[in-house]
Amino acid sequence: MRALARPDLKRNQYKEKKPKDPTIREQFNTYRFADHKEHVIDLLRRVTTVSVETMRLIGAMENHAR
């Protein structure tokens, strides 16, 4: 089984990063996580809910089959 990643390392993976190339940085670096924060949090909540409910249903099916 794979070890769980440390939360601080996972957060760093999704941290905002500036493009290294100056031309790209000037012309295309218009994305800011803060502008999409609420939407991302909502999507994460939905995915988590589906995952938890899926595991609950699988458990119920396994118990019913016995």
C-alpha angles and dihedrals in degrees: 000000000000118000116246116254118246110257093233091055091049092051091051090054091063097038117128110264128191118228112254096219108084094214093052091043092054098043106031109024096099098120117106122180090214089065091059101030098113093048092049092049090050092050092049090050091052094048091048091050092051091048094050093046091048091054090047091052093047089051091049091049092050092050091047092051092058 
